[in-house]
Amino acid sequence: MTDTGSAQHPLPTGPLDALTDVPGLRVGHAQRVGDGALTGTTVVLTGEGGATAAVDVRGGGPGTKETDALDPRNLVQHVEAVVLSGGSAFGLASASGVMAWLEEAGRGFRVGPDPAQVVPVVPAAALFDLGRGGDWRARPDAGLGREAAEAAARTDVGAPVAQGNVGAGTGAVVGGVKGGVGTASVVLPSGTTVAALAVVNAAGSVVEPRTGALYGQLCEGLVEIPEPGRHRAAQETLAAARQESAKRQASSVQPLNTTLAVVATDAALNRAQAHKLAGTAHDGLARAVRPVHLLNDGDTVFALATGDRPLPEGDLFGNPALPVAGALNEILAAGADVLTRAVVKAVLAAKGVDGEGGVFPSYSDLYGD
Amino acid sequence: MTDTGSAQHPLPTGPLDALTDVPGLRVGHAQRVGDGALTGTTVVLTGEGGATAAVDVRGGGPGTKETDALDPRNLVQHVEAVVLSGGSAFGLASASGVMAWLEEAGRGFRVGPDPAQVVPVVPAAALFDLGRGGDWRARPDAGLGREAAEAAARTDVGAPVAQGNVGAGTGAVVGGVKGGVGTASVVLPSGTTVAALAVVNAAGSVVEPRTGALYGQLCEGLVEIPEPGRHRAAQETLAAARQESAKRQASSVQPLNTTLAVVATDAALNRAQAHKLAGTAHDGLARAVRPVHLLNDGDTVFALATGDRPLPEGDLFGNPALPVAGALNEILAAGADVLTRAVVKAVLAAKGVDGEGGVFPSYSDLYGD
């Protein structure tokens, strides 16, 4: 079998170290900041014709749309976009704007003889950022979703992806520390790319509390332990910020642990294989966020497989009936690893916010770059 | 809401730091070592009347029995034993011996007017250790399952649990390093106990390859990095052992990543809550084993809730309709954490084996105590 344990650790990143290293995928962000708003929407757009898609929902408090259509037993084979949004379940409305945009482009699931007769299946998941900007009712709507889709369409294929306080990460907070969008990619020895985009909005637990190090880096053996005095000062600063946030907006001290992600590959996965990829990617979340998948988590991972590359040969156990199982295993392992790294990059890219809805220092504010 | 993120980290362990800190649970091991055998079976026995049980199978190559009966929608409410066994799917036969033992005791799901008319529902999962002792056909059978049940019944309630090369961990190997049984427990501030027992049989990935540290300890912020010279020497020793194992028994170099576990609590969880606990406990595996949940993994976690303690009050979001959600969240988070620690303890407790089926040094052999 292919040993996925250690031989190829660490793998090289793709040219952009981003989701857009998977050819054909584009990412667009749109956000509302100010006048009580601190929220946004991120759209991952596939090439025309869509990608094989799957989802695995592990959080106990998810807010999702069109996830049942992704069950491998069900009808729809491909999707053309996935939406990650702020605004809790209200923010799922942003997917309607993406649907409208796709329909105008004649893209979607064909349901009639006229090529314009399409229903775009746009799976979406939301994270909780209500009140983070000060106005409880400032949420992404269909218009913002359309903006994000247009932003994605405007980018070149293979364009870099903005990280930090953008799109669905605009209002994201991780236990008082500013969260956001992060993305990463790896290239397997076979040439297959596996990439992830994460929107990190968890309850304080990307930071290991004894040391101040990021869980996602600790688990990598990349042990950069903050100096103890700095960690104590960071804890004090953060406690004060939380108190101040509580004064400004009670909601901001009741965080929800939602991390949303898209994991993608150019490999030709079928829908069941993509579903397995979405599931094992949650292991990458588990390594970067702690605790995770609880009742107040909406943790949801989508998988997209563009199908450009056949799964390379790579059997398991020397068993000829499993010609690609070893190759799939490598993709599964990489999906978890790259998602851990996307979470770390999200936290490191985020910028601190001091606004109507609260004070959310960034990890860099607290611990330096 | 109850902040499960950091305030109570780390939690105190139970008196034994073992599964048997959950009152009523007993653990019995039986094994066969020598004459080509290196395998065994572990039984977790509940008190009379059983415990609420659930299971979450995340591995892509599971070997299980009576797991469908644990679906919260199905009939059976309680089980009296859970079996973890070596022997791959053949080893599931050991559960038959446990059934026979329970039937003789009149324990099981009552299906007729006579109290002796019981069908003991004994969920079981198996790990792959075929050939580890040299004889491909030396596997646990019903007799060994009965032995393990009798061993469990002979122990006092609250007895310590043997770890390392015992029971289902007898033939367990983690990527060339000797695996085994480990157990751990924590006591929540409410007094609720959450405990885990793991049988670790993974493909090389409990050890972070750059440093030689255990993933499960790295993730805890307990950063004990082996001295680089020692790590290099360990890698050389391990490579030589793998080569020697390949000569003695080809099967021993085709490892399967199965980690089996039981997570238990004295809290009164319903079956759906227990199912959620089994699911989130997999996050603890993800932190200690890497990669995990792949196609050649049989990773399976059972949850047992003895029901002695009502779920303590602990709302989420100040929402009175969620009176125990905060308390459940604490149990879920603890279940993952304690399972990580059980995996670490399994690896640290294991003793090296040099036998017909291969050379499997222990982590302590390689890195010292």
Coordinates of C-alpha atoms in Angstrom, one line a residue, chain B residues 36 73 96 129 174 182 288 313-314:
Chain B
G36 CA 1.9 -18.2 16.2
R73 CA -34.3 5.1 15.9
S96 CA -20.7 -14.9 20.4
D129 CA -3.8 -8.0 13.5
V174 CA 1.0 1.5 15.2
G182 CA -5.0 2.6 26.9
A288 CA -3.7 11.6 18.3
E313 CA -28.2 22.3 34.3
G314 CA -26.1 24.3 31.9

